[in-house]
PDB file of C-alpha atoms in Angstrom:
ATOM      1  CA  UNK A  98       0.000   0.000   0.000  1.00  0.00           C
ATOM      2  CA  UNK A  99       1.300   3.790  -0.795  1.00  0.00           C
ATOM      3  CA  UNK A 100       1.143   7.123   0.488  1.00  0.00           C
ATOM      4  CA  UNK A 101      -0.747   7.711  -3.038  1.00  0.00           C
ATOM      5  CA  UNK A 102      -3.221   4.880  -2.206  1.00  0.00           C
ATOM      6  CA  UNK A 103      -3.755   6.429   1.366  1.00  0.00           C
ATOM      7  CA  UNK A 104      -4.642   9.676  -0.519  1.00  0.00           C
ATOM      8  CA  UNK A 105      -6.560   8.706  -2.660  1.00  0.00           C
ATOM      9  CA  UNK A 106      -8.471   6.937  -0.254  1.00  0.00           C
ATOM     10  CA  UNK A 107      -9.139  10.572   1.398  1.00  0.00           C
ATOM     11  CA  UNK A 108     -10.709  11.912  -2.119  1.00  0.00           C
ATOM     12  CA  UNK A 109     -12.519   8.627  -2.510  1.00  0.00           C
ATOM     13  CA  UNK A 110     -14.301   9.255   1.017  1.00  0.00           C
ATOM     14  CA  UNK A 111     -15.237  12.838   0.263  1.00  0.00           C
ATOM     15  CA  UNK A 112     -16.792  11.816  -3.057  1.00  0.00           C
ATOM     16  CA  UNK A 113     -18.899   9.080  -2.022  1.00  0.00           C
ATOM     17  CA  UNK A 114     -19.415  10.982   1.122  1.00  0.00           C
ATOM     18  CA  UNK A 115     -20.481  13.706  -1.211  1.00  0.00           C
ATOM     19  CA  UNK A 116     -22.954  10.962  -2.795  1.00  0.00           C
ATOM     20  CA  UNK A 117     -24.340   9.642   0.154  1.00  0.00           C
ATOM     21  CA  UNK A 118     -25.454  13.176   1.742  1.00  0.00           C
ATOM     22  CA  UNK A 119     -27.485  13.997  -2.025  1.00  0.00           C
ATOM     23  CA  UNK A 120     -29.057  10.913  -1.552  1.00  0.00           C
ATOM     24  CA  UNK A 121     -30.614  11.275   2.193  1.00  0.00           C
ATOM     25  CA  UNK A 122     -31.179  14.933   1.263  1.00  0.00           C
ATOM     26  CA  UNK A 123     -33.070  14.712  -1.850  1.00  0.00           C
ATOM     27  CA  UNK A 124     -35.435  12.255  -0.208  1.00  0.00           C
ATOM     28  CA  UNK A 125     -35.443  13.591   3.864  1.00  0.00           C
ATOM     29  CA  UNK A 126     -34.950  17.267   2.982  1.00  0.00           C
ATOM     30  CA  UNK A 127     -32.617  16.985   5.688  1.00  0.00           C
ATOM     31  CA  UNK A 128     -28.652  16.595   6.029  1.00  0.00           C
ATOM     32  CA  UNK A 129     -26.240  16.523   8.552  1.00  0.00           C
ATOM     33  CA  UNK A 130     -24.071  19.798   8.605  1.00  0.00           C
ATOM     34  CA  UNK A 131     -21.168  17.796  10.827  1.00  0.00           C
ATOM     35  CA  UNK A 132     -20.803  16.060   7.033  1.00  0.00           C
ATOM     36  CA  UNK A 133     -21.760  18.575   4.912  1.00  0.00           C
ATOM     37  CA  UNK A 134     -19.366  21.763   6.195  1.00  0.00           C
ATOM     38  CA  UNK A 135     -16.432  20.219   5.770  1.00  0.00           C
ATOM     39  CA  UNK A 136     -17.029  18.744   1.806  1.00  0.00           C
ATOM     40  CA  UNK A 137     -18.523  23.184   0.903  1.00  0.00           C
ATOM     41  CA  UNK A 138     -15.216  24.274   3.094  1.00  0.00           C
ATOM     42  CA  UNK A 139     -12.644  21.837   0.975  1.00  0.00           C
ATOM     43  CA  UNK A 140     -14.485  23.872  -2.141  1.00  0.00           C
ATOM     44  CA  UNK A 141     -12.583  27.199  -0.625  1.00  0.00           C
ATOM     45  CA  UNK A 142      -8.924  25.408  -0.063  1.00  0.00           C
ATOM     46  CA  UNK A 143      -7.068  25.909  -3.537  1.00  0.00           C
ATOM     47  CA  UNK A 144      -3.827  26.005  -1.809  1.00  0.00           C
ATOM     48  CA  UNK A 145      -3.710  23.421   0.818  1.00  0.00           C
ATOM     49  CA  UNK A 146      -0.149  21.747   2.074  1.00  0.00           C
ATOM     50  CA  UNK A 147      -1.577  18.581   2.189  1.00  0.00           C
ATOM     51  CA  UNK A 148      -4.441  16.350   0.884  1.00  0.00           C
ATOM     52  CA  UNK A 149      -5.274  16.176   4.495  1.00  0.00           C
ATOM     53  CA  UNK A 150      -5.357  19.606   4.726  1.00  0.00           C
ATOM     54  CA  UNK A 151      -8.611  20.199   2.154  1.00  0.00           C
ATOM     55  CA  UNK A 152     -10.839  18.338   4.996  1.00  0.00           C
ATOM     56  CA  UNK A 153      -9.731  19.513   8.025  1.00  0.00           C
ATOM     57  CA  UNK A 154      -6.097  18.587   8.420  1.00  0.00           C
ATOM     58  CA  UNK A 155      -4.025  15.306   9.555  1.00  0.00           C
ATOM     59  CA  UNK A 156      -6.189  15.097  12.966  1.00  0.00           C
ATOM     60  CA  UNK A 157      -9.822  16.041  11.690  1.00  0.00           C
ATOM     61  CA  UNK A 158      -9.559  14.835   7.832  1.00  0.00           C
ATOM     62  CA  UNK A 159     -10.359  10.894   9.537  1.00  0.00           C
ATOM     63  CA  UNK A 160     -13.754  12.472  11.665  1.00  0.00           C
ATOM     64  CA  UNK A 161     -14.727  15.208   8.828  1.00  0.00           C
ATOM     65  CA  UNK A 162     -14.934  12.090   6.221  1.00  0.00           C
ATOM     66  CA  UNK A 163     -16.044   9.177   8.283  1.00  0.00           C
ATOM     67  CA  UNK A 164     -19.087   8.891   6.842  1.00  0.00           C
ATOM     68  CA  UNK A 165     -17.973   8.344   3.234  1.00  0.00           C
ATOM     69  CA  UNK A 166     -15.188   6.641   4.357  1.00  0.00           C
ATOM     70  CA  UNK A 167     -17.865   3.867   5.878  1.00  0.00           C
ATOM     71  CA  UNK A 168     -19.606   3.979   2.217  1.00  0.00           C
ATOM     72  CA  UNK A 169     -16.338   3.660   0.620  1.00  0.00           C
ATOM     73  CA  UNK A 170     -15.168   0.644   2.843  1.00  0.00           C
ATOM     74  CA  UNK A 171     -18.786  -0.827   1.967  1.00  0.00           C
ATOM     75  CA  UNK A 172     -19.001   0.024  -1.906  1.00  0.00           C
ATOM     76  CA  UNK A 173     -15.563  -2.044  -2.740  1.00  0.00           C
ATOM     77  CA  UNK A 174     -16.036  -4.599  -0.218  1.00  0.00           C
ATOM     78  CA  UNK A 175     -18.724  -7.053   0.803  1.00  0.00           C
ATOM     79  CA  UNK A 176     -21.412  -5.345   1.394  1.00  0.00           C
ATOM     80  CA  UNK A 177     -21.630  -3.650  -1.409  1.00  0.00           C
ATOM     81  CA  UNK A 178     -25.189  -4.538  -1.375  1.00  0.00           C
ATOM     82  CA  UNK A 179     -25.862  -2.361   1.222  1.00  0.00           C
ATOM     83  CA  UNK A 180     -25.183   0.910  -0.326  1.00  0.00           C
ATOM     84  CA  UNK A 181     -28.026   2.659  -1.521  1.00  0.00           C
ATOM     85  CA  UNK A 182     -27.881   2.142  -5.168  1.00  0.00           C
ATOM     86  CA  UNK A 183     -28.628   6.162  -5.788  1.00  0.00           C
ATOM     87  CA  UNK A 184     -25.565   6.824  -3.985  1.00  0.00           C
ATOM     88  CA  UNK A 185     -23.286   4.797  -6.082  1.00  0.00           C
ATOM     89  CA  UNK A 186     -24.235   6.424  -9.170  1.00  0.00           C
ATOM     90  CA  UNK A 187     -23.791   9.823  -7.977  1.00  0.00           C
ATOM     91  CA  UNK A 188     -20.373   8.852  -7.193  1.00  0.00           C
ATOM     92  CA  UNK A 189     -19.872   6.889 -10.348  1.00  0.00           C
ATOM     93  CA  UNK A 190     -21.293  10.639 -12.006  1.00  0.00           C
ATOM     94  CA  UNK A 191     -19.157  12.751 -10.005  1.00  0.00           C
ATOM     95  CA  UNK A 192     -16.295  11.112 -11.347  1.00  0.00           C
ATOM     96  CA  UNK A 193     -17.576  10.915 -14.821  1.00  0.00           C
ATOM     97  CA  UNK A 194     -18.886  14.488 -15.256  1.00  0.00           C
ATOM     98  CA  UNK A 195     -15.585  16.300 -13.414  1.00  0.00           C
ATOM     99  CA  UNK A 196     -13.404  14.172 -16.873  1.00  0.00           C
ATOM    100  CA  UNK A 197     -15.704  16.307 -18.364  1.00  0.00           C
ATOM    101  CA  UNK A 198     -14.911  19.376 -17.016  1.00  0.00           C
ATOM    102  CA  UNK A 199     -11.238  18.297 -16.852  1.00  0.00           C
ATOM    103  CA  UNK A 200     -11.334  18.645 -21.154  1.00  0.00           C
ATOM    104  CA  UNK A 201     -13.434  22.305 -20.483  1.00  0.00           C
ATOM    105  CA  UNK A 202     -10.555  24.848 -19.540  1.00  0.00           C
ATOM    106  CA  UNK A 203     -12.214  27.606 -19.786  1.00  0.00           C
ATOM    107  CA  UNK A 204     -15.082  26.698 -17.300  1.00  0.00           C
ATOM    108  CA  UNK A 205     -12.273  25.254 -15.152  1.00  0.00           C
ATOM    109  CA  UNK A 206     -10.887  28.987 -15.254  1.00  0.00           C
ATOM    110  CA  UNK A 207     -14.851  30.534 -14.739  1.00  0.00           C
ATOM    111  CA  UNK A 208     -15.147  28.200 -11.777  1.00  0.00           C
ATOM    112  CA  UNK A 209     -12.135  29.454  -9.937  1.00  0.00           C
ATOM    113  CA  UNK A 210     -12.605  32.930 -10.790  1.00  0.00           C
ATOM    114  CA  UNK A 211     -16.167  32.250  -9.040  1.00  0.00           C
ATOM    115  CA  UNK A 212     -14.583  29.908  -6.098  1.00  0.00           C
ATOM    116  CA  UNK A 213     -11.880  33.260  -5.076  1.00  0.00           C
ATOM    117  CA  UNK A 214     -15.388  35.969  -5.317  1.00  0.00           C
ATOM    118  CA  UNK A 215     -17.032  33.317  -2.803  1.00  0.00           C
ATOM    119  CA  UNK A 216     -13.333  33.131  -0.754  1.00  0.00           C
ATOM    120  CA  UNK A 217     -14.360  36.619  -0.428  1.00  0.00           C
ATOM    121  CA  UNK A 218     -17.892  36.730   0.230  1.00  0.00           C
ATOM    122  CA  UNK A 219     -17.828  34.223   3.334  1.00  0.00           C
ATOM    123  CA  UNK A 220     -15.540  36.757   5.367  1.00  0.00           C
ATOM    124  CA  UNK A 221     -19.351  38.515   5.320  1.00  0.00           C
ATOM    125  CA  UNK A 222     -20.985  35.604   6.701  1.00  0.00           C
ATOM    126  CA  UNK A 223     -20.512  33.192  10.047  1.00  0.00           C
ATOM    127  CA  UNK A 224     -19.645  30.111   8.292  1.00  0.00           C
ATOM    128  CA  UNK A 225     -20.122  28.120   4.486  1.00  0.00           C
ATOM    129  CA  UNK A 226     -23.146  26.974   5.690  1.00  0.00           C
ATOM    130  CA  UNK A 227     -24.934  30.469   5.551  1.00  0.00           C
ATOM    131  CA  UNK A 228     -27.829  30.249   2.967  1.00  0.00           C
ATOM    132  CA  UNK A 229     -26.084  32.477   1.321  1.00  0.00           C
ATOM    133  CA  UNK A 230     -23.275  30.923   0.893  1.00  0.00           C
ATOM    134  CA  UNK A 231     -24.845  27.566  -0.067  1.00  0.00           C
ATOM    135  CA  UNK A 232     -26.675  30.040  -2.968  1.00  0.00           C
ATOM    136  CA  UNK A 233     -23.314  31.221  -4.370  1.00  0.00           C
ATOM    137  CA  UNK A 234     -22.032  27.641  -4.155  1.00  0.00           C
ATOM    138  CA  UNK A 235     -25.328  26.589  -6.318  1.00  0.00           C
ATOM    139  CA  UNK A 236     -25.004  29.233  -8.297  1.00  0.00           C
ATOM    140  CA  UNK A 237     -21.473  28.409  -9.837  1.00  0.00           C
ATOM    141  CA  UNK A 238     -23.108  24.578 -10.155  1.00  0.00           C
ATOM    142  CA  UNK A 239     -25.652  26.019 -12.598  1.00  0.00           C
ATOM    143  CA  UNK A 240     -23.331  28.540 -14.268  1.00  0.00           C
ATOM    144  CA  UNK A 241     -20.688  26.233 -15.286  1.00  0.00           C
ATOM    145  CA  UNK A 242     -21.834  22.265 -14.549  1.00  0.00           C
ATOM    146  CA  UNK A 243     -25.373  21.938 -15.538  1.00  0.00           C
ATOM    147  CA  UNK A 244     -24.321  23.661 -18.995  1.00  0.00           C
ATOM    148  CA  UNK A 245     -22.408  20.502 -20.014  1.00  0.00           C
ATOM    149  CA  UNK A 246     -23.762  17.743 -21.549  1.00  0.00           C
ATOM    150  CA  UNK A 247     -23.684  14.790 -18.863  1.00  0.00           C
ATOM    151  CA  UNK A 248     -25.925  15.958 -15.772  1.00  0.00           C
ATOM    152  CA  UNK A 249     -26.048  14.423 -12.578  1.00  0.00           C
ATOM    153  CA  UNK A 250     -30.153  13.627 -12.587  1.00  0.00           C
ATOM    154  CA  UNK A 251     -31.053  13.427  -8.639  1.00  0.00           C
ATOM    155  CA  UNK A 252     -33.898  11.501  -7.719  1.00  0.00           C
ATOM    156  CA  UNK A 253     -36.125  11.522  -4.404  1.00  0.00           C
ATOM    157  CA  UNK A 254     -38.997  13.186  -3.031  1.00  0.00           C
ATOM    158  CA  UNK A 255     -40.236  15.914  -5.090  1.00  0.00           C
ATOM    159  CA  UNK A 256     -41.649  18.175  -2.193  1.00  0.00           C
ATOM    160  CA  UNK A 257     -37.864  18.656  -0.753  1.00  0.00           C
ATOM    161  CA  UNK A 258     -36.695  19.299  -4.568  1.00  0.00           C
ATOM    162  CA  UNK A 259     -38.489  21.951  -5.496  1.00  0.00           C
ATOM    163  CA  UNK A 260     -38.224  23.874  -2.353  1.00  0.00           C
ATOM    164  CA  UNK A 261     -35.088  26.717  -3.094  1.00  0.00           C
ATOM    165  CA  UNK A 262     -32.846  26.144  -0.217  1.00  0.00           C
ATOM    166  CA  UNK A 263     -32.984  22.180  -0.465  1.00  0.00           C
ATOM    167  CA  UNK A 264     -32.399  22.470  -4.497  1.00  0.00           C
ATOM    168  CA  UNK A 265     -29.297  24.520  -3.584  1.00  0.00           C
ATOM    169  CA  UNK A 266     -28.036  21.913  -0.863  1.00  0.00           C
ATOM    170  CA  UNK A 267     -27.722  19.359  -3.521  1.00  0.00           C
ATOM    171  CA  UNK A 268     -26.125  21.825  -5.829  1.00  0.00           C
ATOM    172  CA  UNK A 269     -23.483  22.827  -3.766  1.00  0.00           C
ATOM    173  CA  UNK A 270     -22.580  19.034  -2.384  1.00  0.00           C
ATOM    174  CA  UNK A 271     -22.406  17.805  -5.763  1.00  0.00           C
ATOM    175  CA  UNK A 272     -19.738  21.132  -6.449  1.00  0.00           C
ATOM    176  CA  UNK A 273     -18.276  19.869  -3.355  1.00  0.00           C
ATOM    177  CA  UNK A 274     -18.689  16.132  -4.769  1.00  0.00           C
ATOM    178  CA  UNK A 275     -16.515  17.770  -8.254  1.00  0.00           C
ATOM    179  CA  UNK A 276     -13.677  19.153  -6.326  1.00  0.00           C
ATOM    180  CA  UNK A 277     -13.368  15.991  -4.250  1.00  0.00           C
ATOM    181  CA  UNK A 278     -13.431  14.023  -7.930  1.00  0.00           C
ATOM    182  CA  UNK A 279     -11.071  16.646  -8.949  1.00  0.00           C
ATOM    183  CA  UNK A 280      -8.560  15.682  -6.567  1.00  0.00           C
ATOM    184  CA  UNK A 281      -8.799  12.070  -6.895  1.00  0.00           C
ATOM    185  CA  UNK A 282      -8.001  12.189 -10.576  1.00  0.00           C
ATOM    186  CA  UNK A 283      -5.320  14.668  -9.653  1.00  0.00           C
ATOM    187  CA  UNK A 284      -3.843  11.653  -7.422  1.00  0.00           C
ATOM    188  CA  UNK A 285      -4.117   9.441 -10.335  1.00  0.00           C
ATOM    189  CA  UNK A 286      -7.367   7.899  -9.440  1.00  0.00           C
ATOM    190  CA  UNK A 287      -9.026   6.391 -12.161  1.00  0.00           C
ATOM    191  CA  UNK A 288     -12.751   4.537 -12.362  1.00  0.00           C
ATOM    192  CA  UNK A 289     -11.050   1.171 -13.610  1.00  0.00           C
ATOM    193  CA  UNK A 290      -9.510   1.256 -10.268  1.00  0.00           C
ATOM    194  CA  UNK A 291     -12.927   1.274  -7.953  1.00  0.00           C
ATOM    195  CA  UNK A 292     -12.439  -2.585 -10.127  1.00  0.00           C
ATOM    196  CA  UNK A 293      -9.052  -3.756 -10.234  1.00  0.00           C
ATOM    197  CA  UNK A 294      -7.302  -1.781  -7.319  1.00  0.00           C
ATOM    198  CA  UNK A 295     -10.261  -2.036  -4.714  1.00  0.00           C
ATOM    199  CA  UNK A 296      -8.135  -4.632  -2.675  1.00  0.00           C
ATOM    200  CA  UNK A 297      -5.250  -2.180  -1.964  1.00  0.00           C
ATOM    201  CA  UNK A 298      -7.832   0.468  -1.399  1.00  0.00           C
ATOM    202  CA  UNK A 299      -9.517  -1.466   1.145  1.00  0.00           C
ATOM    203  CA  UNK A 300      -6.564  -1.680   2.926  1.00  0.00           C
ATOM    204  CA  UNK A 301      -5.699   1.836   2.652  1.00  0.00           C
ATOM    205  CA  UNK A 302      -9.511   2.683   4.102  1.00  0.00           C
ATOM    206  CA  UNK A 303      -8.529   0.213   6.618  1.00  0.00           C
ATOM    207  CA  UNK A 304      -5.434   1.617   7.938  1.00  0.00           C
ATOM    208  CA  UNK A 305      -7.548   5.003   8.539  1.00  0.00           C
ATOM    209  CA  UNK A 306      -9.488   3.833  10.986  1.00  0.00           C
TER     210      UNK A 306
END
């Protein structure tokens, strides 16, 4: 097992972490902030020392991503059964729609023109989590993301959809589900690998326990 492994293991947690919270929110209404803050924070670290670093550093990264470390451990081991199936194919479309906007450079460049004017913005407000906030973060989803040809196509209960605040929840997780894509790609992540390389990512999981 490598460092890279153990890395890439953090970006694979945030991603299906990202996933999972779409999943209980577009059909409770609801999500837990304790998972959601860090994933919209990680959106506003374009400089960070360390992969660690983007959720929370070496000694909060582990708690700040536990839940989609749990999904990760689950989705490429046995009980892959157990995963809600919605929440594997936002994860699968994450990855697939942020190669996407990997070939797009000049939405790449609109995106972190928009990311720095947020940077700014949240020095206004008490935390990422303002509504806001989480309406700036939407609003750079629908700018730049939605305009591409893949979309991410969330399903649950209408009545949470169509209410404004919930519909910009979802946005801004799946942003925060792109960055986290982002950097496993940067790492060298690639989708064969959730296939051929789950062993040695299993073990890297593992090991962050």
């Amino acid at each position: 097992m490598s460092s890279k492994e153990k890395e890439q293991t953090i970006a694979l947690s945030a991603i299906f972490q990202a996933a999972e919270l779409v999943s209980i929110l577009a059909k409770t209404g609801q999500v837990d902030n304790a998972s959601l803050q860090p994933l919209l924070e990680s959106l506003l670290m374009v400089n960070a020392a360390s992969t660690e670093d983007i959720y929370g550093g070496q000694w909060d990264c582990s708690s700040n991503l536990a839940l989609g470390r749990k999904i990760s451990r689950q989705a490429l081991g046995k009980e892959r059964s157990s995963v809600n199936p919605d929440t594997l194919r936002y994860a699968l479309s994450l990855i697939h729609l942020e190669n996407k906007l990997a070939k797009t450079p000049d939405m790449l460049s609109t995106i972190g023109q928009k990311i720095a004017q947020i940077e700014q913005k949240k020095a206004h407000y008490e935390n990422v989590l303002h509504e806001n906030m989480l309406a700036s973060i939407s609003g750079m989803y629908q700018d730049t993301l939605s305009k591409l040809s893949f979309r991410i196509q969330v399903q649950g209960d209408s009545r949470f959809l169509q209410q404004p605040q919930v519909a910009n929840q979802v946005r801004a997780i799946l942003m925060a589900g792109i960055r986290a894509a982002m950097l496993w790609r940067q790492l060298g992540g690639k989708r064969w690998h959730l296939i051929f390389k789950r062993k040695a990512l299993l073990s890297a999981l593992e090991s962050r326990n």
